Amino acid sequence: MFSLYSILEFTLLVLNGFAIVNKERVLNKYLKNNQHSFHGEDSSVTMRLVHLILSIQTVLRVPLIAINTVVIVFKVLLG
Amino acid sequence: MSEPDWNWGYQPDQTAQAHHQGQPGGWAPPAPQHSDYYGGAPTPQAPVPPTQPNYSQWDPNASVPTYDQSGFGGVPAGNFANGAPNAYGNNQFAAAAQGFMGDPMFNAAKTFGGQFAEQQKQALSQYISSFNLKYYFAVDTKYVGRKIGILLFPFAPRDWSTQFGGDGKPVPAKLDVNAPDLYVPLMAFITYVLISGFVFGVQQRFSPEQLGMQTTNALFYLFLENMIVFITKYVLNISQSLSLWHTLAFTGYKFVGIVVCLVLYLLGGTTIYYCALVYMVLAITIFLARSLKSFVLDMQSGGYNAYDGGRKRKMYMLLSVVVTQALIMYLLTSSVTSYMGDNLDFAKMALSKMGVKSKDVPMTADGEVDYEALLKMP
């Protein structure tokens, strides 16, 4: 049904989407409620999603640049 | 073999010329370099024998032991002169090796390296805590038999809770049938790869790359599933008792069902395969639901988590994990079994997908498929 390659592409595009989310426009709405001072108390689902997106951005921004470059070169060369 | 010469033939009261003359083979190092090697230690003492590891007794404050002439001065250099000429070469290398091993600097380096490795391992094990794979492989035959029985027929057992040992840690698999293990999933996975290769061979489309492709495919689905469970556990703030190895074990149990389905496909054909698939999906679903219920909902481990609400979320995660098993089981076996074994399969597949159930594909005189007539068919 879905080949391995298409699932990998899907994850890459989703991660790209996570990395692009602009902190000021979208996430500040959620971050203003929270004091963001201590990490023991973010037990609601939305807060944990926000933290997940923030951590993905911090960790994966630079490696995603490299991976995207490689994938773009492959697609341009090999169709 | 007689006692090797710990001093490499060094006789401190010999002159250099007599030293060079008396030794056969001449591999024994000359005296001035010998003392330089030992840092100018004039009186050598008895070295530690190389076959005895006494790491725990090594005192870091002790100086490097020096040679004692008295113990080994008596081993004559004539030992080697007495050796038979044909054993001469062996004697030389063995004695050289043991002379090296008897070297106190080497011993000191070895014990110090051992201690250093121990310290690093302790420091590292504080970070990789609970990395105790041995727990998951502590199985015996009776456990494996009963576990496979439960996997194939989960309606019989009544008690699904796992027991805890004396110190609060879960009991290993030998003593508790409900404990997860990694042996059964690992063996089932390898069996799945081998049997799918066998099915390919029966269908005459086997090549060794197929084995690698099946392995990669199945491993990828396994990895994806575990990552989804991991992220879901974080986002929904579910308890800590379901560690990564536990989810790996539980997601690996479906390979037993897949193996049974493939074997039945070999024996019976497609209809038996579909019946077995439906039954296996049901069995795995019930097994996982009952096992994970005791893990996720009722586990009282840790003690920190006073926030024990969110049972609804946990049930959602549980159900979603369980339902995706069915999908993955179908995906992993469908590529193996959906093969119509005749060389006109493209045309027939196209016809059957179009809904035309005709058995005969129009052929040209050559025996090739006549595509024009095929396109003109109703």
XYZ file of C-alpha atoms in Angstrom:
457
model
C 0.000 0.000 0.000
C 2.488 2.578 1.176
C 6.033 1.852 0.314
C 8.884 2.445 2.690
C 10.118 5.355 0.663
C 6.819 7.195 0.713
C 6.575 6.864 4.485
C 10.085 8.282 4.839
C 9.159 11.174 2.605
C 6.065 11.742 4.668
C 8.045 11.942 7.911
C 10.533 14.319 6.345
C 7.816 16.672 5.184
C 6.044 16.558 8.535
C 9.275 17.357 10.342
C 9.859 20.214 7.972
C 6.435 21.511 8.840
C 7.219 21.332 12.541
C 10.466 23.158 12.075
C 8.831 26.005 10.201
C 6.198 26.869 12.788
C 6.846 30.431 13.825
C 7.127 30.760 17.550
C 5.868 34.311 17.797
C 2.789 33.923 15.715
C 1.456 30.597 16.760
C 2.921 29.377 19.945
C 2.988 32.501 22.033
C -0.720 32.216 22.515
C -0.089 29.045 24.455
C 3.106 30.142 26.074
C 1.731 33.278 27.591
C -0.614 31.376 29.839
C 2.142 29.255 31.157
C 4.827 30.753 33.331
C 7.334 28.501 31.545
C 9.498 28.595 34.608
C 9.362 25.018 35.770
C 9.081 21.880 33.729
C 7.174 19.713 36.112
C 3.791 21.127 35.361
C 2.823 20.890 31.751
C 0.355 18.138 32.046
C -2.228 19.282 29.541
C -2.075 17.864 26.075
C -1.717 21.192 24.304
C 1.183 22.293 26.463
C 2.980 19.067 25.825
C 2.425 19.379 22.102
C 3.792 22.907 22.203
C 6.840 21.711 24.089
C 7.290 18.889 21.637
C 7.251 21.259 18.680
C 9.660 23.623 20.392
C 12.102 20.852 21.161
C 11.882 19.486 17.621
C 12.740 22.935 16.373
C 15.698 23.319 18.667
C 17.170 19.940 17.956
C 16.406 19.345 14.338
C 16.722 22.684 12.590
C 20.320 22.269 11.486
C 20.241 18.549 10.638
C 17.067 19.113 8.654
C 18.926 21.589 6.490
C 21.468 18.925 5.658
C 18.892 16.196 5.046
C 16.780 18.465 2.864
C 19.775 19.412 0.773
C 20.632 15.778 0.195
C 17.046 14.879 -0.734
C 16.743 17.853 -3.082
C 19.966 16.934 -4.848
C 18.773 13.347 -5.231
C 15.418 14.369 -6.605
C 16.901 16.840 -9.042
C 19.458 14.372 -10.325
C 17.412 11.195 -10.319
C 13.886 12.419 -10.809
C 57.608 -26.299 29.143
C 60.026 -25.245 31.802
C 59.824 -21.978 33.622
C 60.421 -19.132 31.170
C 63.209 -16.740 31.800
C 61.530 -13.730 33.392
C 64.609 -11.633 33.007
C 64.928 -12.083 29.282
C 68.264 -13.738 29.901
C 69.546 -10.743 31.762
C 72.382 -11.648 34.035
C 73.604 -8.505 35.736
C 77.009 -9.877 36.521
C 77.690 -10.906 32.973
C 79.577 -8.760 30.616
C 78.036 -7.728 27.357
C 80.271 -9.956 25.272
C 79.549 -13.067 27.243
C 75.887 -12.112 27.098
C 75.934 -12.012 23.347
C 78.023 -15.139 23.048
C 76.153 -17.404 25.392
C 72.631 -16.955 24.136
C 71.355 -18.946 21.223
C 69.384 -16.953 18.748
C 70.670 -13.699 20.051
C 67.247 -12.274 20.645
C 68.011 -11.517 24.243
C 68.418 -7.778 24.559
C 71.848 -6.524 25.453
C 72.352 -5.478 29.023
C 72.684 -1.654 28.701
C 69.429 -1.285 26.839
C 67.787 -3.699 29.217
C 68.395 -1.556 32.244
C 67.353 1.551 30.393
C 64.061 -0.064 29.557
C 63.330 -0.664 33.165
C 64.104 2.918 34.059
C 67.470 2.073 35.456
C 66.176 -0.206 38.156
C 69.277 -1.997 39.303
C 67.795 -4.873 41.290
C 64.850 -6.569 39.642
C 62.276 -8.282 41.787
C 59.868 -11.093 41.132
C 57.193 -9.967 38.693
C 53.507 -10.837 38.880
C 52.752 -13.908 36.739
C 50.762 -12.830 33.700
C 48.039 -15.423 34.029
C 46.642 -14.144 37.273
C 44.386 -11.105 37.068
C 44.460 -9.362 40.389
C 42.872 -6.080 39.514
C 41.226 -5.659 42.835
C 44.455 -6.013 44.680
C 46.354 -3.504 42.689
C 47.326 -0.621 44.872
C 47.632 2.570 42.855
C 50.112 3.976 45.298
C 52.533 1.149 44.975
C 55.469 1.769 42.727
C 56.217 -0.384 39.797
C 57.755 -3.534 41.177
C 61.362 -4.022 40.388
C 62.960 -7.272 39.533
C 64.531 -9.502 42.097
C 67.571 -11.203 40.926
C 67.428 -13.920 43.507
C 64.281 -15.642 42.432
C 65.066 -16.000 38.807
C 68.726 -15.643 38.562
C 68.886 -19.313 39.071
C 67.054 -19.967 35.830
C 70.052 -20.493 33.718
C 70.504 -19.023 30.371
C 71.652 -22.454 29.574
C 67.989 -23.414 29.596
C 67.870 -22.293 26.074
C 71.139 -23.806 25.221
C 69.729 -27.141 26.246
C 66.706 -26.828 23.981
C 66.635 -29.054 20.977
C 67.445 -27.299 17.743
C 64.066 -28.002 16.184
C 62.200 -26.619 19.188
C 64.438 -23.646 19.061
C 62.100 -21.436 17.075
C 59.056 -22.149 19.245
C 61.039 -21.616 22.353
C 62.190 -18.313 21.083
C 58.801 -16.882 20.312
C 57.032 -18.317 23.315
C 59.743 -17.127 25.633
C 59.731 -13.725 23.966
C 56.008 -13.446 24.376
C 56.088 -14.531 27.963
C 59.014 -12.318 28.646
C 56.925 -9.485 27.396
C 53.943 -10.550 29.436
C 56.067 -10.892 32.476
C 57.197 -7.371 31.996
C 55.985 -5.358 34.966
C 55.240 -2.289 32.913
C 52.859 -4.287 30.773
C 51.204 -5.738 33.829
C 50.833 -2.343 35.366
C 49.306 -0.982 32.180
C 46.933 -3.919 31.988
C 45.660 -3.597 35.535
C 45.383 0.139 35.284
C 43.477 -0.167 32.040
C 41.115 -2.620 33.667
C 40.455 -0.320 36.560
C 39.947 2.617 34.272
C 37.438 0.663 32.207
C 35.570 -0.293 35.368
C 35.299 3.300 36.460
C 34.118 4.449 33.082
C 31.536 1.699 32.961
C 30.182 2.732 36.351
C 30.030 6.361 35.337
C 28.293 5.469 32.102
C 25.804 3.121 33.702
C 24.469 6.002 35.732
C 23.335 7.599 32.518
C 22.048 4.520 30.733
C 20.005 3.452 33.710
C 17.849 0.347 33.602
C 19.630 -0.932 30.523
C 19.182 -4.447 31.647
C 18.536 -6.564 28.606
C 19.202 -9.745 30.501
C 15.829 -9.402 32.138
C 14.129 -9.814 28.815
C 16.017 -12.899 27.800
C 15.607 -14.878 31.008
C 13.286 -17.439 29.500
C 13.006 -21.181 29.490
C 11.192 -23.666 27.326
C 8.104 -23.904 29.471
C 7.651 -20.153 29.385
C 8.052 -19.984 25.629
C 5.547 -22.750 25.136
C 2.972 -21.153 27.374
C 3.526 -17.727 25.885
C 2.965 -18.939 22.367
C -0.121 -20.756 23.574
C -1.454 -17.561 25.096
C -0.656 -15.628 21.924
C -2.524 -18.044 19.719
C -5.423 -18.559 22.078
C -5.815 -15.647 24.468
C -9.284 -16.548 25.614
C -8.218 -19.127 28.146
C -6.051 -17.391 30.773
C -7.772 -15.530 33.525
C -5.022 -13.661 35.272
C -3.091 -11.075 33.294
C -1.284 -9.134 35.963
C 2.455 -9.285 36.255
C 3.995 -10.109 39.563
C 6.645 -8.134 41.348
C 9.674 -9.444 43.095
C 11.044 -8.575 46.444
C 12.541 -5.194 45.665
C 9.714 -3.795 43.623
C 11.142 -4.778 40.299
C 9.088 -6.938 37.996
C 9.737 -10.622 38.090
C 11.683 -12.077 35.140
C 9.969 -14.193 32.598
C 10.937 -17.558 33.961
C 8.693 -17.109 36.975
C 5.783 -15.230 35.475
C 4.001 -16.058 32.259
C 2.615 -12.562 31.816
C 5.962 -10.807 31.885
C 7.090 -9.510 28.492
C 10.241 -10.868 26.983
C 12.295 -10.166 23.911
C 13.186 -13.726 23.003
C 9.857 -14.719 21.470
C 9.545 -11.573 19.305
C 13.129 -11.865 18.110
C 12.757 -15.475 17.113
C 9.391 -14.820 15.514
C 10.839 -11.962 13.491
C 13.682 -14.064 12.161
C 11.289 -16.885 11.382
C 9.044 -14.450 9.525
C 11.918 -13.313 7.312
C 12.955 -16.867 6.566
C 9.463 -18.117 5.866
C 8.662 -15.188 3.593
C 11.815 -16.065 1.666
C 10.541 -19.619 1.463
C 7.183 -18.467 0.142
C 8.981 -16.386 -2.446
C 10.903 -19.452 -3.458
C 7.729 -21.465 -3.868
C 6.383 -18.700 -6.081
C 9.609 -18.773 -8.079
C 10.494 -15.191 -7.434
C 13.173 -15.556 -4.806
C 16.442 -13.704 -4.827
C 18.721 -13.039 -1.865
C 17.990 -9.345 -1.978
C 14.370 -10.137 -1.174
C 15.415 -11.331 2.267
C 17.116 -8.051 2.980
C 14.174 -6.086 1.674
C 11.696 -7.971 3.816
C 13.882 -7.460 6.874
C 14.215 -3.764 6.233
C 10.522 -3.361 5.627
C 9.478 -5.188 8.766
C 12.103 -3.461 10.882
C 10.930 -0.136 9.609
C 7.323 -0.812 10.509
C 8.428 -1.961 13.955
C 10.525 1.147 14.445
C 7.729 3.415 13.273
C 5.245 1.824 15.620
C 7.566 2.169 18.582
C 8.273 5.785 17.784
C 4.568 6.538 17.577
C 3.962 4.873 20.932
C 6.904 6.737 22.443
C 5.747 10.145 21.251
C 2.179 9.423 22.232
C 3.346 8.446 25.678
C 5.083 11.774 26.029
C 2.298 13.935 24.668
C -0.452 12.281 26.630
C 1.635 12.063 29.784
C 1.127 8.395 30.405
C 3.000 6.626 33.126
C 6.574 5.528 33.205
C 6.019 1.854 33.610
C 5.827 1.161 29.906
C 9.458 1.466 28.941
C 10.802 1.315 25.416
C 11.823 -2.335 25.678
C 8.363 -3.261 26.880
C 6.728 -1.685 23.867
C 9.276 -3.332 21.626
C 8.390 -6.675 23.134
C 4.672 -6.132 22.829
C 4.855 -4.926 19.261
C 7.010 -7.877 18.367
C 4.470 -10.426 19.495
C 2.432 -10.069 16.336
C 5.153 -11.766 14.330
C 4.128 -15.065 15.862
C 0.690 -14.614 14.338
C 2.197 -13.562 11.030
C 4.354 -16.679 10.930
C 1.329 -18.903 11.545
C -0.593 -17.110 8.785
C 2.218 -17.583 6.302
C 2.591 -21.270 7.119
C -1.122 -21.769 6.622
C -0.881 -19.928 3.323
C 1.778 -22.355 2.204
C -0.333 -25.305 3.186
C -3.761 -24.183 2.151
C -3.921 -21.265 -0.215
C -5.402 -17.830 -0.089
C -8.715 -18.495 1.634
C -7.141 -20.243 4.589
C -4.657 -17.413 4.755
C -7.393 -14.829 5.051
C -9.261 -16.796 7.690
C -6.074 -17.245 9.687
C -5.292 -13.563 9.300
C -8.656 -12.523 10.687
C -8.323 -14.900 13.602
C -4.743 -13.842 14.356
C -5.677 -10.188 14.316
C -8.426 -10.911 16.805
C -6.114 -12.934 19.012
C -3.352 -10.355 19.024
C -5.814 -7.571 19.717
C -7.272 -9.334 22.731
C -3.849 -10.329 24.003
C -2.473 -6.823 23.762
C -5.539 -5.178 25.209
C -5.501 -7.411 28.243
C -1.755 -7.224 28.812
C -1.410 -3.517 28.346
C -4.405 -2.806 30.512
C -2.587 -4.141 33.508
C 0.509 -2.186 32.569
C -0.872 1.176 31.701
C -3.859 1.537 33.925
C -3.141 -0.282 37.114
C 0.591 0.051 37.507
C 1.642 1.746 40.696
C 5.312 2.044 40.050
C 7.483 5.045 40.782
C 5.366 6.803 43.293
C 5.978 10.303 42.010
C 2.997 10.460 39.764
C 0.140 11.527 41.958
C -1.662 12.713 38.859
C -3.408 9.490 38.048
C -6.236 10.882 36.038
C -6.534 10.701 32.334
C -7.777 7.157 32.125
C -9.683 8.114 29.042
C -6.502 9.189 27.290
C -4.767 6.006 28.241
C -7.613 3.977 26.856
C -7.419 5.926 23.621
C -3.743 5.249 23.261
C -4.227 1.632 24.093
C -6.974 1.172 21.548
C -5.080 2.982 18.824
C -1.961 0.908 19.391
C -3.999 -2.237 19.316
C -5.867 -1.328 16.170
C -2.763 -0.481 14.185
C -1.495 -3.979 14.827
C -4.155 -5.287 12.486
C -3.133 -2.902 9.757
C 0.519 -3.734 10.082
C -0.089 -7.447 10.117
C -2.031 -7.167 6.906
C 0.607 -5.002 5.318
C 3.444 -7.291 6.164
C 1.847 -10.383 4.766
C -0.002 -9.006 1.787
C 3.094 -8.308 -0.223
C 4.131 -11.892 0.205
C 0.875 -13.595 -0.552
C -0.741 -11.488 -3.229
C 0.871 -13.116 -6.205
C -0.810 -14.851 -9.031
C 1.580 -17.410 -10.226
C 1.406 -17.286 -13.958
C 3.382 -15.208 -16.351
C 0.437 -13.205 -17.542
C -0.045 -11.745 -14.137
C -0.029 -8.127 -15.184
C -2.881 -8.559 -17.567
C -4.844 -10.723 -15.191
C -4.287 -8.372 -12.323
C -5.444 -5.479 -14.432
C -8.519 -7.427 -15.460
C -9.397 -8.466 -11.959
C -8.931 -4.959 -10.666
C -11.221 -3.730 -13.397
C -13.780 -6.182 -12.228
C -13.717 -8.351 -15.285
C -13.574 -11.915 -14.178
C -12.640 -13.433 -17.465
C -10.134 -16.191 -17.415
C -8.692 -15.906 -20.827
C -6.524 -13.068 -21.904
C -6.350 -12.565 -25.650
C -3.071 -13.703 -27.071
C -1.277 -13.098 -30.289
C 0.251 -15.856 -32.299
C 3.544 -15.507 -30.511
C 2.137 -16.330 -27.131
C 2.429 -12.744 -26.029
C -0.457 -10.751 -24.604
C -2.471 -9.002 -27.267
C -2.919 -5.587 -25.780
C -5.136 -4.191 -28.464
C -7.702 -6.885 -28.013
C -7.310 -6.521 -24.286
C -8.181 -2.858 -24.468
C -11.134 -3.561 -26.655
C -12.622 -6.001 -24.227
C -15.828 -4.911 -22.498
